[in-house]
Short mmCIF file of the C-alpha atoms (twelve columns), coordinates in Angstrom:
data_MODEL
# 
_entry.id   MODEL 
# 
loop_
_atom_site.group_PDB 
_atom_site.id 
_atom_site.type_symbol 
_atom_site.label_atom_id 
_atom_site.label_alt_id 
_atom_site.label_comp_id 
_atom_site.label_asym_id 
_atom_site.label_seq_id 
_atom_site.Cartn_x 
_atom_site.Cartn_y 
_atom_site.Cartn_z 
_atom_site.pdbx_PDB_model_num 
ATOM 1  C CA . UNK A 1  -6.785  -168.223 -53.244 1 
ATOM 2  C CA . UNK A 2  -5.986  -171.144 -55.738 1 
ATOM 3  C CA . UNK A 3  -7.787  -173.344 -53.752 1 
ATOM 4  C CA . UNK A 4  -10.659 -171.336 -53.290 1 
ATOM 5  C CA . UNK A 5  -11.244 -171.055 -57.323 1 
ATOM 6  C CA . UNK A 6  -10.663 -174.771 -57.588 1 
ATOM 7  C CA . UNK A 7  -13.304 -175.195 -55.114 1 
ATOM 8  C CA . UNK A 8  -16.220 -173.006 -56.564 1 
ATOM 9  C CA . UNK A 9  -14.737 -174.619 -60.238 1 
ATOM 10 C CA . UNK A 10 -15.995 -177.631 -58.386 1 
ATOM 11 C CA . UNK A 11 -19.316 -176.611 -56.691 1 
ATOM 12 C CA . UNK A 12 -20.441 -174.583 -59.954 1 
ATOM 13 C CA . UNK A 13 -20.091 -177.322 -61.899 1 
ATOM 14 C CA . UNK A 14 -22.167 -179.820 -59.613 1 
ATOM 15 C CA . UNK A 15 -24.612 -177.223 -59.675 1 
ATOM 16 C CA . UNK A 16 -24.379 -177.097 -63.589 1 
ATOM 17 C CA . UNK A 17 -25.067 -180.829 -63.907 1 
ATOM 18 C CA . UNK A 18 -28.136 -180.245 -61.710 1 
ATOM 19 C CA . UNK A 19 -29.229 -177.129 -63.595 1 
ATOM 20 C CA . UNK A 20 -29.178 -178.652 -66.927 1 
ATOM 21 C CA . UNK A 21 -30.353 -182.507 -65.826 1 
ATOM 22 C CA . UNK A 22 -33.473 -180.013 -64.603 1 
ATOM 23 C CA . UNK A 23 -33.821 -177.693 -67.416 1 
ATOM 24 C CA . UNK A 24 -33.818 -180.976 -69.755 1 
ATOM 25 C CA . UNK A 25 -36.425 -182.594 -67.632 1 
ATOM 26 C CA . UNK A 26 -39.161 -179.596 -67.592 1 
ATOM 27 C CA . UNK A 27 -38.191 -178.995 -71.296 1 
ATOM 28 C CA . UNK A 28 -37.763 -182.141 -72.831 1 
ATOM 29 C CA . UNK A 29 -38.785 -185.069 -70.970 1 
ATOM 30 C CA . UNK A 30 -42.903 -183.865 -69.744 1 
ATOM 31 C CA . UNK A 31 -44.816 -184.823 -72.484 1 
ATOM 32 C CA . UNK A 32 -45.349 -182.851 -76.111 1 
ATOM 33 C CA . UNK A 33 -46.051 -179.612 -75.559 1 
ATOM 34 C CA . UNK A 34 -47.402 -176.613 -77.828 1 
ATOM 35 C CA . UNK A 35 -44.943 -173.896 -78.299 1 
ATOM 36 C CA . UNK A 36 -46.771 -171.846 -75.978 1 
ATOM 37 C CA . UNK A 37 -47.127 -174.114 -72.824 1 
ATOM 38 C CA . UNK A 38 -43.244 -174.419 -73.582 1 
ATOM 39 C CA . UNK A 39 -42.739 -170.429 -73.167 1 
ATOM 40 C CA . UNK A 40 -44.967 -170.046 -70.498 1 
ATOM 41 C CA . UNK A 41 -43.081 -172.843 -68.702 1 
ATOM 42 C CA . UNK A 42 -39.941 -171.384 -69.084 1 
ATOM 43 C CA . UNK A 43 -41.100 -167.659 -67.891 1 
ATOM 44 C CA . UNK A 44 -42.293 -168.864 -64.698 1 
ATOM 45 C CA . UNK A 45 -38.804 -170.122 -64.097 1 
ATOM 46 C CA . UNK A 46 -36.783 -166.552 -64.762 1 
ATOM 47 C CA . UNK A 47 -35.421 -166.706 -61.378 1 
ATOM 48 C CA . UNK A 48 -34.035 -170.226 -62.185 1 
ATOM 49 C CA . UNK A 49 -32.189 -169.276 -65.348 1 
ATOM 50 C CA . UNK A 50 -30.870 -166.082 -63.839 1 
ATOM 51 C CA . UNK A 51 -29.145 -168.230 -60.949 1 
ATOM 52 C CA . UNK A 52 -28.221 -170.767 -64.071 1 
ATOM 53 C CA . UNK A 53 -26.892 -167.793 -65.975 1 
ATOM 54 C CA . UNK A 54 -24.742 -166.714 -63.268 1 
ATOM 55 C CA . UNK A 55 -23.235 -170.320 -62.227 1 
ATOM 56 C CA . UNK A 56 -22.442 -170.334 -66.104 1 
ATOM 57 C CA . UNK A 57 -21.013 -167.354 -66.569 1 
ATOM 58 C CA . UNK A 58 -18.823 -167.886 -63.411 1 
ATOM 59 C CA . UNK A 59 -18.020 -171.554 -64.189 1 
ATOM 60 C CA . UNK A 60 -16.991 -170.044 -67.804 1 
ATOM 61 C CA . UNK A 61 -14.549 -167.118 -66.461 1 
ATOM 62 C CA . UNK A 62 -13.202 -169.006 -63.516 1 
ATOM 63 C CA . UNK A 63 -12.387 -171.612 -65.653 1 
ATOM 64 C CA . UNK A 64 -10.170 -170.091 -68.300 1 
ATOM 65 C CA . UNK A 65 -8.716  -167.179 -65.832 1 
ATOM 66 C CA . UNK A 66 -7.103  -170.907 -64.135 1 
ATOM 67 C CA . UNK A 67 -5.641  -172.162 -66.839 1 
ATOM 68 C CA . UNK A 68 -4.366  -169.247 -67.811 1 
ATOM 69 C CA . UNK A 69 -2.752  -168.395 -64.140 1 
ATOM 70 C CA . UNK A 70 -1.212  -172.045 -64.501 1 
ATOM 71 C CA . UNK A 71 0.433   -170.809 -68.014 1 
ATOM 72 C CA . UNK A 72 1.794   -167.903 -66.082 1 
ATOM 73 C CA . UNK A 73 -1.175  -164.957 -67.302 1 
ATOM 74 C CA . UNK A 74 -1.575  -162.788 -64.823 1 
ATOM 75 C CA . UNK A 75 -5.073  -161.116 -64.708 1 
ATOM 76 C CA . UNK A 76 -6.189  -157.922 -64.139 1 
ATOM 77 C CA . UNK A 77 -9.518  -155.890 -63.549 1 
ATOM 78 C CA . UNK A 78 -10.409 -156.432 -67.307 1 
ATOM 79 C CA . UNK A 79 -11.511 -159.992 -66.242 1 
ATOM 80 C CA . UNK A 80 -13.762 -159.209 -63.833 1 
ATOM 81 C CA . UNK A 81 -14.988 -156.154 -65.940 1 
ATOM 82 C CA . UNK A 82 -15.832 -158.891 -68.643 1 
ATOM 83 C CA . UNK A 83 -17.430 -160.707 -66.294 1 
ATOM 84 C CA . UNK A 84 -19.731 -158.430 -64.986 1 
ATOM 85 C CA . UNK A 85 -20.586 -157.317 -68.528 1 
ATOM 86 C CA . UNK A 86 -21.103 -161.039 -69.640 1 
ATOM 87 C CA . UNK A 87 -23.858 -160.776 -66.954 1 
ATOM 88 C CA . UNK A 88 -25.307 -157.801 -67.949 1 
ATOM 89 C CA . UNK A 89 -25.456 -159.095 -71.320 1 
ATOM 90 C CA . UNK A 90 -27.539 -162.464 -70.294 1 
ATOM 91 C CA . UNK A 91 -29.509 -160.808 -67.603 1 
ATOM 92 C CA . UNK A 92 -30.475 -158.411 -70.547 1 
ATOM 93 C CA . UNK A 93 -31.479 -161.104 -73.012 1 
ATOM 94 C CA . UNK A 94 -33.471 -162.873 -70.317 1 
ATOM 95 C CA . UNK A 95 -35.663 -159.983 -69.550 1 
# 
């Protein structure tokens, strides 16, 4: 299963570099904007920062639950409860 985590460690953060080189781009980089072109923008995109929020969120976890198994932690069902309230939490906030 180590392998597997290092793997979507990997693939999530690809996609994370792609996310936020995109987000930047539509945000940043297309011209001045009024506040309000900016918001509307960034509504029409929910389904883009919910599938950012959960790359993030599972980049985040996976990450430390890793180098904590390499320091000998063991991890129980708390870290996946965390997890899934992490998402809650964002999924909340975004809607």
């Amino acid at each position: 299963m180590k392998g597997l985590s290092w793997l979507l460690q990997l693939l999530t953060g690809i996609a994370l570099v792609l996310f936020v080189t995109y987000h930047f781009v539509v945000t940043h980089i297309t011209g001045s904007l009024a506040y309000e072109e900016v918001l509307q923008r960034l509504m029409s995109l929910k389904v883009f920062y919910v599938i950012f929020l959960l790359i993030v969120v599972f980049h985040a976890f996976n990450g430390l639950k890793v180098i904590s198994e390499e320091y000998g932690f063991k991890w129980s069902r708390i870290f996946y409860v965390v997890m899934v309230v992490a998402v809650a939490y964002g999924l909340y906030s975004l809607f």
